[in-house]
Coordinates of C-alpha atoms in Angstrom, one line a residue:
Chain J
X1 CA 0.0 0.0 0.0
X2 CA 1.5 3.1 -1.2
X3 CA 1.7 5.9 1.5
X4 CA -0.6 8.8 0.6
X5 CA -0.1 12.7 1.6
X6 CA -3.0 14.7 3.1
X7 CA -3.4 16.2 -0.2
X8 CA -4.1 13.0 -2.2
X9 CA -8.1 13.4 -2.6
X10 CA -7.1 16.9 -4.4
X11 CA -4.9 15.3 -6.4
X12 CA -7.5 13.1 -7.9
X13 CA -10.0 15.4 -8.1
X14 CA -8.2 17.5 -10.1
X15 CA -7.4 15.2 -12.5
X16 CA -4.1 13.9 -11.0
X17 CA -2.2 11.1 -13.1
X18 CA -0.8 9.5 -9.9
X19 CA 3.1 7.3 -9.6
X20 CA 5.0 5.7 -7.5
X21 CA 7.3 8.4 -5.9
X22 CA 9.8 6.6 -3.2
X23 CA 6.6 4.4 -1.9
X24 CA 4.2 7.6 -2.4
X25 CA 1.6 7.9 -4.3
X26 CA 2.3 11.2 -6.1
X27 CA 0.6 13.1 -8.9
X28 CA 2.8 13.2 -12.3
X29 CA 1.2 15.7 -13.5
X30 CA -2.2 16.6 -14.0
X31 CA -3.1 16.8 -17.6
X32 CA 0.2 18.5 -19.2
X33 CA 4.0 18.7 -17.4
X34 CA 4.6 21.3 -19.8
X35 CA 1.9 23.3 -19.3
X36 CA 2.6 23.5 -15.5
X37 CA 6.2 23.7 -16.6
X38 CA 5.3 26.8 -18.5
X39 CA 2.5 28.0 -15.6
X40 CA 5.5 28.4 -12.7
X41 CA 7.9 30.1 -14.9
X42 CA 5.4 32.3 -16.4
X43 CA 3.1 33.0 -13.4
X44 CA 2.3 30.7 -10.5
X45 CA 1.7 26.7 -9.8
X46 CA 1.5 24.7 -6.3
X47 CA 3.1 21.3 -5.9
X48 CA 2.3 18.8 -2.7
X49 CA 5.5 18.2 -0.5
X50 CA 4.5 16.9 1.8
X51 CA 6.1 13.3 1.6
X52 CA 9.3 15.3 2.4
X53 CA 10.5 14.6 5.6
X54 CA 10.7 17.7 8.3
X55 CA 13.1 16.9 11.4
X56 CA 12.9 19.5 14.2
X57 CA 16.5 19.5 16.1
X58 CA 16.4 21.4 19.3
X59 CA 18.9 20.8 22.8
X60 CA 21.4 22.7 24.0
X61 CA 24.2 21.0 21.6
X62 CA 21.5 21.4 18.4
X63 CA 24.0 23.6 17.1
X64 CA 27.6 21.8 18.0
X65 CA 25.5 18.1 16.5
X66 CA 24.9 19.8 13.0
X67 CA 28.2 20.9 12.8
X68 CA 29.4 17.6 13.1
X69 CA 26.8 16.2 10.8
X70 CA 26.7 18.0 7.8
X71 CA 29.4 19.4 5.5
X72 CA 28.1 23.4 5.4
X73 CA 27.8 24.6 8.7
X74 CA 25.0 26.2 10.9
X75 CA 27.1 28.9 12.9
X76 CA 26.4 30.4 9.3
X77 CA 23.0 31.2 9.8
X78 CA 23.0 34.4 11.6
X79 CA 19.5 35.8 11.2
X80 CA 16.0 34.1 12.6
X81 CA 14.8 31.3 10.2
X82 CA 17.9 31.6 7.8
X83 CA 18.4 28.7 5.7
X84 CA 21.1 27.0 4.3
X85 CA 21.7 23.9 2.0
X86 CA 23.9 20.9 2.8
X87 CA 25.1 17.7 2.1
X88 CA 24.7 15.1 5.3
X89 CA 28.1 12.6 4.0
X90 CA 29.3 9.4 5.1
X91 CA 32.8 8.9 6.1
X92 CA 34.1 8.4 3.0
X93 CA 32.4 11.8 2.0
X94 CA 29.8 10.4 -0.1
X95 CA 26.5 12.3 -0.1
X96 CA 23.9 10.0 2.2
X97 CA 21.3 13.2 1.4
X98 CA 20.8 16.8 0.5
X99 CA 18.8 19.1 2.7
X100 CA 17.8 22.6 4.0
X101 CA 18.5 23.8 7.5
X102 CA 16.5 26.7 8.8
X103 CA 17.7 28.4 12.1
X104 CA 14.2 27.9 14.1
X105 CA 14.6 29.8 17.2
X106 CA 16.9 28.1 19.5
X107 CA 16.7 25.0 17.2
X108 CA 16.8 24.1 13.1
X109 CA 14.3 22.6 11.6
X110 CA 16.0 19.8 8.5
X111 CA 14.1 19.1 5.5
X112 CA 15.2 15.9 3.8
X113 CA 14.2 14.0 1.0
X114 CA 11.6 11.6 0.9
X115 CA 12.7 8.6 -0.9
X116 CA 15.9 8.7 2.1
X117 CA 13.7 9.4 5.4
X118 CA 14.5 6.0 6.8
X119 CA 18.5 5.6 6.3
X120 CA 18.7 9.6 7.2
X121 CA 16.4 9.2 10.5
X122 CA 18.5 6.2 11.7
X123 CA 22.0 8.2 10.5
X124 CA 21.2 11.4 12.4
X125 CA 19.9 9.1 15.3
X126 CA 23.2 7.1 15.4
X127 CA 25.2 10.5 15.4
X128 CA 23.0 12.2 17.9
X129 CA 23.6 9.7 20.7
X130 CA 26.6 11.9 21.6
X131 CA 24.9 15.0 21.9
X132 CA 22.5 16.4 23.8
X133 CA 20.0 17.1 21.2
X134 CA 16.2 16.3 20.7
X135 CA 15.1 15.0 17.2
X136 CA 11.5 16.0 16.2
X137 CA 10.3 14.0 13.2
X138 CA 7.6 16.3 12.5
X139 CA 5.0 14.0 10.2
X140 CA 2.1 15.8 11.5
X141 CA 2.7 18.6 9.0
X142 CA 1.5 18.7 5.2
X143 CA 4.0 20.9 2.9
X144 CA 2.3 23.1 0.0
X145 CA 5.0 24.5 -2.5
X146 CA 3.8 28.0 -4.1
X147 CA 6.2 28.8 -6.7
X148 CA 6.8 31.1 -9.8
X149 CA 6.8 35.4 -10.2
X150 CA 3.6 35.6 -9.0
X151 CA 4.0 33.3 -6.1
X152 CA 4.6 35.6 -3.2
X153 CA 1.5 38.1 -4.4
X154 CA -1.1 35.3 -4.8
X155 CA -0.6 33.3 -1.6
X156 CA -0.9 37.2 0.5
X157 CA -3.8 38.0 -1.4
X158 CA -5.6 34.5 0.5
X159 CA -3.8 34.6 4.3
X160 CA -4.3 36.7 7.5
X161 CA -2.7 40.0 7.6
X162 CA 0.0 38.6 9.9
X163 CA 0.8 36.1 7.5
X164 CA 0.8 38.8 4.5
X165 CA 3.3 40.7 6.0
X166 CA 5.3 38.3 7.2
X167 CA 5.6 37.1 3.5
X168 CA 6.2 40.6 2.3
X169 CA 9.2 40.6 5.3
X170 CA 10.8 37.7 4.7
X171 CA 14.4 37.3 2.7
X172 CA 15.5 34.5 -0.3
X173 CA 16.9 31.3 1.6
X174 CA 14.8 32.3 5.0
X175 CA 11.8 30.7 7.0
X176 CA 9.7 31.8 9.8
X177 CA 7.1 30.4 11.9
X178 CA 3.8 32.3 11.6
X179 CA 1.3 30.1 14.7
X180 CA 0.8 26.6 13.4
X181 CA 2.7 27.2 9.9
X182 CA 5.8 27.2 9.0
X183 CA 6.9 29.8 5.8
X184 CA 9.8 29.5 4.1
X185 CA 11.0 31.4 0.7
X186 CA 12.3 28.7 -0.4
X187 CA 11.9 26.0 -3.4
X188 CA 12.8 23.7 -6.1
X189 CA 12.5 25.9 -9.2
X190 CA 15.1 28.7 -9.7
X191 CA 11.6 30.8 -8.9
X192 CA 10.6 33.0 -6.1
X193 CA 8.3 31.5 -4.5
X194 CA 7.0 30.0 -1.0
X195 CA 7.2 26.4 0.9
X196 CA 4.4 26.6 3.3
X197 CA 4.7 23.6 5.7
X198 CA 1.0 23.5 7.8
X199 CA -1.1 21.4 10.1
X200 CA -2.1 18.5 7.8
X201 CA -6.0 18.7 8.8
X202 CA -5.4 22.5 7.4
X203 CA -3.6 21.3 4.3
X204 CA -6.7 20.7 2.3
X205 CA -8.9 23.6 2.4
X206 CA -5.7 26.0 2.6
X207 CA -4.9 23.4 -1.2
X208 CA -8.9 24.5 -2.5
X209 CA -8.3 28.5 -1.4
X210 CA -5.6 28.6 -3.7
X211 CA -7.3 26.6 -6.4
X212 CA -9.8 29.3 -5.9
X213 CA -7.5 31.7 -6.2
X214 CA -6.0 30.8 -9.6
X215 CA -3.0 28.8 -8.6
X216 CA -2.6 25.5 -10.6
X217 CA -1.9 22.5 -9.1
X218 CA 1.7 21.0 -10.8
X219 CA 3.1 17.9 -10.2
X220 CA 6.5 15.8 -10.0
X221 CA 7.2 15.7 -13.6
X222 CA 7.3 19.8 -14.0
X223 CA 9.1 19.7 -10.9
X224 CA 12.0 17.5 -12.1
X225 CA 12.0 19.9 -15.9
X226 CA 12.0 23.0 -13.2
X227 CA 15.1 22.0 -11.0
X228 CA 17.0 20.5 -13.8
X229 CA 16.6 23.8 -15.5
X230 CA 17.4 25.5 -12.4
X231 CA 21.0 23.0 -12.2
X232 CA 19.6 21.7 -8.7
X233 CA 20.5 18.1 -7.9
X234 CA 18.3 15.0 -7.6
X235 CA 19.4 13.0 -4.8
X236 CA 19.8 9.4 -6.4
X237 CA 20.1 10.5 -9.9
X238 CA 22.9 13.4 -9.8
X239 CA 24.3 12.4 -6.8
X240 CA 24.1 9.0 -3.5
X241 CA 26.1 7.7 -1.1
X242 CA 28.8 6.9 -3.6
X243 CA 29.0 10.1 -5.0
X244 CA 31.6 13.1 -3.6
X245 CA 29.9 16.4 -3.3
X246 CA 33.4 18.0 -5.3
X247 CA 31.9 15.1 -7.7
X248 CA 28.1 16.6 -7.9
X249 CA 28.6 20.6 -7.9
X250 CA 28.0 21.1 -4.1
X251 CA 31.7 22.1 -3.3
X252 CA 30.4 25.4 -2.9
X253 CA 28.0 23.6 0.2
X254 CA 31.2 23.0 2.2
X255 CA 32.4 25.0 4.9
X256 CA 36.0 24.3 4.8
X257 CA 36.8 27.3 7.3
X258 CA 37.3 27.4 10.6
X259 CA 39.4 24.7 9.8
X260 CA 39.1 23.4 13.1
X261 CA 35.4 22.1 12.9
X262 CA 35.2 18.2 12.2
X263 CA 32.6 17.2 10.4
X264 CA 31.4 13.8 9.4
X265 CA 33.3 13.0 5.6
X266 CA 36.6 16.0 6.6
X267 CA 38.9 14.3 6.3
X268 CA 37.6 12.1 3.0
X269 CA 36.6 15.3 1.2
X270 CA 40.4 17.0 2.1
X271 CA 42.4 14.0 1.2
X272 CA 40.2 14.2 -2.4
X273 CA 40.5 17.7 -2.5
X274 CA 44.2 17.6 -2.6
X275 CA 44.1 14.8 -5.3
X276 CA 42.5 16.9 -7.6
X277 CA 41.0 13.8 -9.2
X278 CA 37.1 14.0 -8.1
X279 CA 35.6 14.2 -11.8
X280 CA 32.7 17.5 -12.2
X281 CA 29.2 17.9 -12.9
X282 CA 28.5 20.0 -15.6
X283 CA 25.7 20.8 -17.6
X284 CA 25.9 19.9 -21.0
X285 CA 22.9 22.1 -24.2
X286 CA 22.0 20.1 -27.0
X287 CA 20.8 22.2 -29.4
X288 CA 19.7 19.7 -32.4
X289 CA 16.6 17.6 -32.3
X290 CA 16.9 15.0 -29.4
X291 CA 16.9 14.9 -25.8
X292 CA 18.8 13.7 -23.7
X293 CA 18.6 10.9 -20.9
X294 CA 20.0 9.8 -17.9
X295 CA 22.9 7.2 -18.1
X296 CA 23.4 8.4 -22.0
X297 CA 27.2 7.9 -22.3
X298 CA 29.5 11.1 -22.7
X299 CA 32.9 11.1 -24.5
X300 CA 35.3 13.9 -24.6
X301 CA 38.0 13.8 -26.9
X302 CA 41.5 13.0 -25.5
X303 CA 40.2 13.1 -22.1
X304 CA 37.9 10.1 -21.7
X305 CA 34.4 9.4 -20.9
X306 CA 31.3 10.3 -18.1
X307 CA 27.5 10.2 -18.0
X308 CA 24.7 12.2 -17.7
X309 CA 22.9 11.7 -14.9
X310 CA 19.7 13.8 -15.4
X311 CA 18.5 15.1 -18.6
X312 CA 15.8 16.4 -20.2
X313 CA 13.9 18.2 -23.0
X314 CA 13.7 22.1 -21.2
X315 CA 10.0 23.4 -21.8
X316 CA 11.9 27.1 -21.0
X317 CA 14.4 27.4 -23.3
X318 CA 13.3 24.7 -26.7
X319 CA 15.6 22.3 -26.6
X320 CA 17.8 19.6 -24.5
X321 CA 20.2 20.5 -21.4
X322 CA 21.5 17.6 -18.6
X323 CA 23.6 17.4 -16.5
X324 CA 26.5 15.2 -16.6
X325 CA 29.8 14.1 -14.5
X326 CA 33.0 14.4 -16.5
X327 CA 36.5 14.0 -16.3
X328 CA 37.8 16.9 -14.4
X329 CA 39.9 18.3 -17.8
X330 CA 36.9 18.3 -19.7
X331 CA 36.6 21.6 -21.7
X332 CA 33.8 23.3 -23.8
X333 CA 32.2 20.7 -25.9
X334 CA 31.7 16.7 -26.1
X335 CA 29.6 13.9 -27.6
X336 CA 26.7 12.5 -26.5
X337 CA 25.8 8.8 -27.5
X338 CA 21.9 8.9 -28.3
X339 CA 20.3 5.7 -30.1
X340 CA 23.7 4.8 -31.9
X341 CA 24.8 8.4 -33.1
X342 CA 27.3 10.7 -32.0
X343 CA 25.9 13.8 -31.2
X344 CA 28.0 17.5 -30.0
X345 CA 27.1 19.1 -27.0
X346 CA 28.0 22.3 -25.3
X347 CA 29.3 21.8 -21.8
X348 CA 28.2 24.6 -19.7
X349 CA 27.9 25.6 -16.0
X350 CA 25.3 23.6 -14.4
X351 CA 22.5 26.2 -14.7
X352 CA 20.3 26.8 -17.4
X353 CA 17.2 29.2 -16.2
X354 CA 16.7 31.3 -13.4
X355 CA 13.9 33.7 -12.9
X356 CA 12.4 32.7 -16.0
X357 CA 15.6 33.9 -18.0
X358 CA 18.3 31.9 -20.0
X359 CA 21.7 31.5 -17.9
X360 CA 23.2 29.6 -20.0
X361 CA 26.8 31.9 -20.6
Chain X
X1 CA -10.6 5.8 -21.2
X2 CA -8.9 6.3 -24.6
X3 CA -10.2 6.6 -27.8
X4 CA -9.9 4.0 -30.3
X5 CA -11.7 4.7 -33.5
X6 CA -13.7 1.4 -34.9
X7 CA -12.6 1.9 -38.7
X8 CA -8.9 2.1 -38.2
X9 CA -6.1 -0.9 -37.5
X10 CA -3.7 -1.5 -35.0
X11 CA -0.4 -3.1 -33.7
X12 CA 0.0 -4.1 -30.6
X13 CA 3.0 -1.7 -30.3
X14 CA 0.0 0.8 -30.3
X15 CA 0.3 2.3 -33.6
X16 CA -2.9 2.8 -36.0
X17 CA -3.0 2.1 -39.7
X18 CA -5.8 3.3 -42.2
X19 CA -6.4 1.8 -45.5
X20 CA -6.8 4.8 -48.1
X21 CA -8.8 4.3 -50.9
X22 CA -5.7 4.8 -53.4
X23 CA -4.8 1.7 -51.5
X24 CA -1.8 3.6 -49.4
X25 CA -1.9 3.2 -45.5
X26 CA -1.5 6.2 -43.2
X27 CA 0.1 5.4 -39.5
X28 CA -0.1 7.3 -36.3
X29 CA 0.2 6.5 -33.1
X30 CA -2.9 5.3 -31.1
X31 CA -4.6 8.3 -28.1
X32 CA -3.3 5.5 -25.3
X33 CA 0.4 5.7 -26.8
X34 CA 0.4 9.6 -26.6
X35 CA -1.2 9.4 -23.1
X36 CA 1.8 7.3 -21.9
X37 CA 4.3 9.1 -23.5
X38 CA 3.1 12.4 -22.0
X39 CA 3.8 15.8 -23.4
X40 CA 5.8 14.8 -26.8
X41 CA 8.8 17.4 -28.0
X42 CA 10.4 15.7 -30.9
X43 CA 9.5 13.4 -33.6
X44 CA 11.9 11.9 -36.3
X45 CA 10.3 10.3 -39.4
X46 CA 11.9 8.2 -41.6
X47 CA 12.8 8.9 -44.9
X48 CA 10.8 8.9 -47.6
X49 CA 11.5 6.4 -50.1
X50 CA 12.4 3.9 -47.6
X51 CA 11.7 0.3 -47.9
X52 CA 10.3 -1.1 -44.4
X53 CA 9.3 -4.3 -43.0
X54 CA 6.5 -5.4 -40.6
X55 CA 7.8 -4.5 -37.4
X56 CA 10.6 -2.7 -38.0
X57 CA 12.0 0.8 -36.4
X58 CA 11.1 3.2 -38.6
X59 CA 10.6 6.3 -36.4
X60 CA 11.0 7.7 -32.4
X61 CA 9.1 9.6 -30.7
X62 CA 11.0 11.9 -27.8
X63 CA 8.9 13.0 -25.0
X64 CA 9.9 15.0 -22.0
X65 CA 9.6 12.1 -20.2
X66 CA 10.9 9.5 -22.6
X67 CA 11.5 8.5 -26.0
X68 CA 9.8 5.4 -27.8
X69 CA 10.4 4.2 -31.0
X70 CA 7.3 3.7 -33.6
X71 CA 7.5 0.4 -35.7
X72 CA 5.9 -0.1 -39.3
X73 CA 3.2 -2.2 -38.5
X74 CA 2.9 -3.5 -42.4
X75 CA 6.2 -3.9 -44.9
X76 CA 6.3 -1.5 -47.8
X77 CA 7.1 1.4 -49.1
X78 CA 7.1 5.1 -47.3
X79 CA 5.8 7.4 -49.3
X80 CA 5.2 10.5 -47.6
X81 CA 5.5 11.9 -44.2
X82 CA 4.1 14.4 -41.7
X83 CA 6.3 17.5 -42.2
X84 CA 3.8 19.5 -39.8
X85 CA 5.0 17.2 -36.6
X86 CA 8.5 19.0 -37.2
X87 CA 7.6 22.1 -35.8
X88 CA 4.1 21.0 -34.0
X89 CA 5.1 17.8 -31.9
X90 CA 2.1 18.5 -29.6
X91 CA -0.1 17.6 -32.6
X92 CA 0.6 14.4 -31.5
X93 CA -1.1 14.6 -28.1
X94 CA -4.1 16.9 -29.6
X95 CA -4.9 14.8 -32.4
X96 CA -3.6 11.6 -32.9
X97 CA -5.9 10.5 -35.2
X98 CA -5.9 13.3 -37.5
X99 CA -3.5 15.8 -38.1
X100 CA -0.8 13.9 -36.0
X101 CA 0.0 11.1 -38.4
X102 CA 3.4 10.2 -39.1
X103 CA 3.8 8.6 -42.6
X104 CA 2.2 6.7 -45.6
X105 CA 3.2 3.5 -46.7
X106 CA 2.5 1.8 -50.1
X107 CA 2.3 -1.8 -48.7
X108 CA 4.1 -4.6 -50.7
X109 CA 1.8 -6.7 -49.0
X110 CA -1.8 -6.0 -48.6
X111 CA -2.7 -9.1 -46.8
X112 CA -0.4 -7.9 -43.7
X113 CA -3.3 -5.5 -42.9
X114 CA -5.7 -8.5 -41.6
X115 CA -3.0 -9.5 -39.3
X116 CA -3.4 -6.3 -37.4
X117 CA -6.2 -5.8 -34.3
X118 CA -9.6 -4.4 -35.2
X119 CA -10.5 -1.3 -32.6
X120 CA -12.3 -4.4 -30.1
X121 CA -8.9 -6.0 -30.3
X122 CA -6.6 -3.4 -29.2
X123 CA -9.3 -2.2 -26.6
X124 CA -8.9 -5.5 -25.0
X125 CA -5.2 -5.6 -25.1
X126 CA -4.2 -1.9 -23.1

């Protein structure tokens, strides 16, 4: 029996083409991907969440236990309900999950992925045993994704005034609690837009006011066009336990200063940093008529070979982007292998829309 | 439920063939195929002048989620294609039966027709 959100009688009645999503039953889409595709770059669409997993940390070592856990580090956040991305890593400084950190009062609150709750539970479990820190699973709470220019503006136009202006205060990358709910400006997109985690009993009619309101209801497969466009990872497909962070484009997630902090994976990731031999993710534009797929082999001349390990057709920009690990000496163009035939591709910097614009350089 | 006209033919790799009265056979691909494959961006046809047989790859269709090749479903000749699904793709999801068909064939076999499924047939098999 596949697990079911709050949300799931919405789903269906509006239309929802449901899937197996890491034991969930999620909506693919709900008519068109690319229409919803189109809908949160152009204006505004919701996506259900809430199989995502929200951990509350709190204790008087919250702080000293997420140092040690993950590879970016806490002290960083500075202001109420700053967030922050991370890898949590293994010893041997492969990626066990991605997440967000928000500084929640004297605690965080972690948002991991769904398909991973189980290993990451018993892993931050395991490492909490030596601190004296309080984990929160919080599975009470529904998660309603508002994304897209007109994000912020639609869901004020529906909430209290407190809520409204809350919304209007709050920063990029930062989440604050407003009673029962939980606001953060944050998302999967390379939008604006709002992650509003909420009593689940609530989710449904607070799902039908912004139906109401004009919001339309998007589902995994936009989501997945709408990161990969964005250049954010997919745990499992980009990245895993296997998989370096200097290997998946989230050196920029590790807080190598003050040099004195241990964290879990240190002294892996510093031993491959001074190898210089992790290979890179890149992205890589195909600009002739095919798309391309994960696992699709990638061959750069004189310097060997990778694979992509996400790709798609983009809705935004007309044509085929991925993104791909590569030798580390791997310059501006390579071959793709698609059904047989060599194709070229452009290797670029893993990011290809933000903000409803072209970054490819 | 999908739509499967009663006067057209199919394979059970889900395209549909109709029998033209100049004799030629027009293929598309059936309103279940296009429901699975989701929101199609790319089709490649094959050439024309191309000698096919029953069966074999003659064209893909790319989706965002996945592509998915189309097989002749009768032997013969291809005599024309559908130069409108080069810069319409989505044709294929509006209109399967109409203006989304991919190409003709002349069949070198007429016969091969009656091996396909009538519309109760294919119903049966999805």
């Amino acid at each position: 029996m596949a697990l079911r959100t709050p949300l799931y009688d919405q789903h269906l009645a509006a239309g929802a083409k449901m899937v197996d999503f890491g034991g969930w039953d999620m909506p693919i889409n709900y008519g068109s991907q690319l229409e919803e595709h189109h809908q949160v770059r152009r204006a505004v669409g919701m996506f259900d969440v809430s199989h995502m997993t929200v951990v509350d940390v709190d204790g008087s070592e919250a702080q000293a236990y997420l140092q040690y856990l993950l590879a970016n580090d806490v002290a960083r956040l500075k202001t109420p309900g700053k967030a922050l991305y991370s890898g949590m890593l293994n010893e041997q400084g492969g990626v066990i999950d991605d997440l967000i950190v928000y500084l929640a009062g004297d605690g965080y609150r972690v948002v991991v992925n769904a398909a991973t709750r189980e290993k990451d539970l018993a892993w931050m479990s395991k490492q909490a045993d030596s601190f004296a820190v309080n984990l929160t699973e919080r599975s009470e709470l529904a998660m309603i994704a508002v994304q897209g220019p007109l994000a912020l503006e639609l869901v004020k136009s529906v909430v209290s005034d407190d809520r409204a202006a809350l919304i209007s205060d709050l920063k990029p990358f930062q989440g604050l609690p407003s009673g029962d709910w939980f606001i953060g400006r944050t998302g999967y997109t390379g939008e604006d837009g709002l992650e509003i985690m909420l009593p689940a009993e609530q989710s449904a009619d607070f799902w039908q006011t912004l139906l109401a309101a004009g919001c339309k209801p998007c589902g995994l497969g936009a989501r997945d066009t709408l990161r990969l466009e964005a250049g954010m990872n997919l745990y499992g497909a980009d990245m895993d336990e296997s998989i370096s962070p200097l290997a998946a484009n989230m050196a920029w997630t590790i807080a190598w200063e003050p040099a004195e902090r241990d964290f879990i994976g240190r002294q892996a990731l510093e031993a491959q940093k001074a190898a210089g031999d992790q290979p890179k993710l890149v992205g890589l534009v195909l600009e002739e008529r095919a798309v391309l797929r994960g696992h699709q082999k990638v061959i750069v001349d004189g310097v060997g070979e990778g694979e992509i390990t996400s790709g798609t057709f983009s809705p935004t920009l007309g044509y085929s982007i991925a993104l791909a690990r590569v030798p580390r000496a791997t310059g501006s163009s390579a071959k793709v292998e698609i059904r047989g035939k060599l194709l070229d591709v452009r290797v670029v910097k893993p990011s290809f829309v933000r903000n409803g614009q072209s970054v490819i350089e | 439920m999908s739509n499967i006209p009663a006067e057209l033919r199919y394979a059970s790799s889900h395209e549909w063939t109709r029998l033209e009265a100049d004799g030629t056979v027009t293929v598309g691909i059936t309103d279940h195929a296009q429901d699975l494959l989701g929101d199609v961006v790319f089709v490649e046809c094959p050439e024309v002048g191309r000698e096919v047989a029953a069966g074999e790859e003659c064209a893909v269709v790319e989706s965002v989620k996945a592509a998915s090749d189309i097989y002749a479903p009768i032997s013969g000749e291809i005599i024309a294609v559908n130069e409108a699904l080069a810069d319409s793709p989505e044709l294929v999801n509006s209109a399967p039966y109409g203006d989304a068909w991919f190409f003709k064939i002349k069949p070198s076999d007429a016969a091969e027709l009656d091996k396909l499924m009538d519309a109760a047939a294919y119903g049966a098999s999805i």
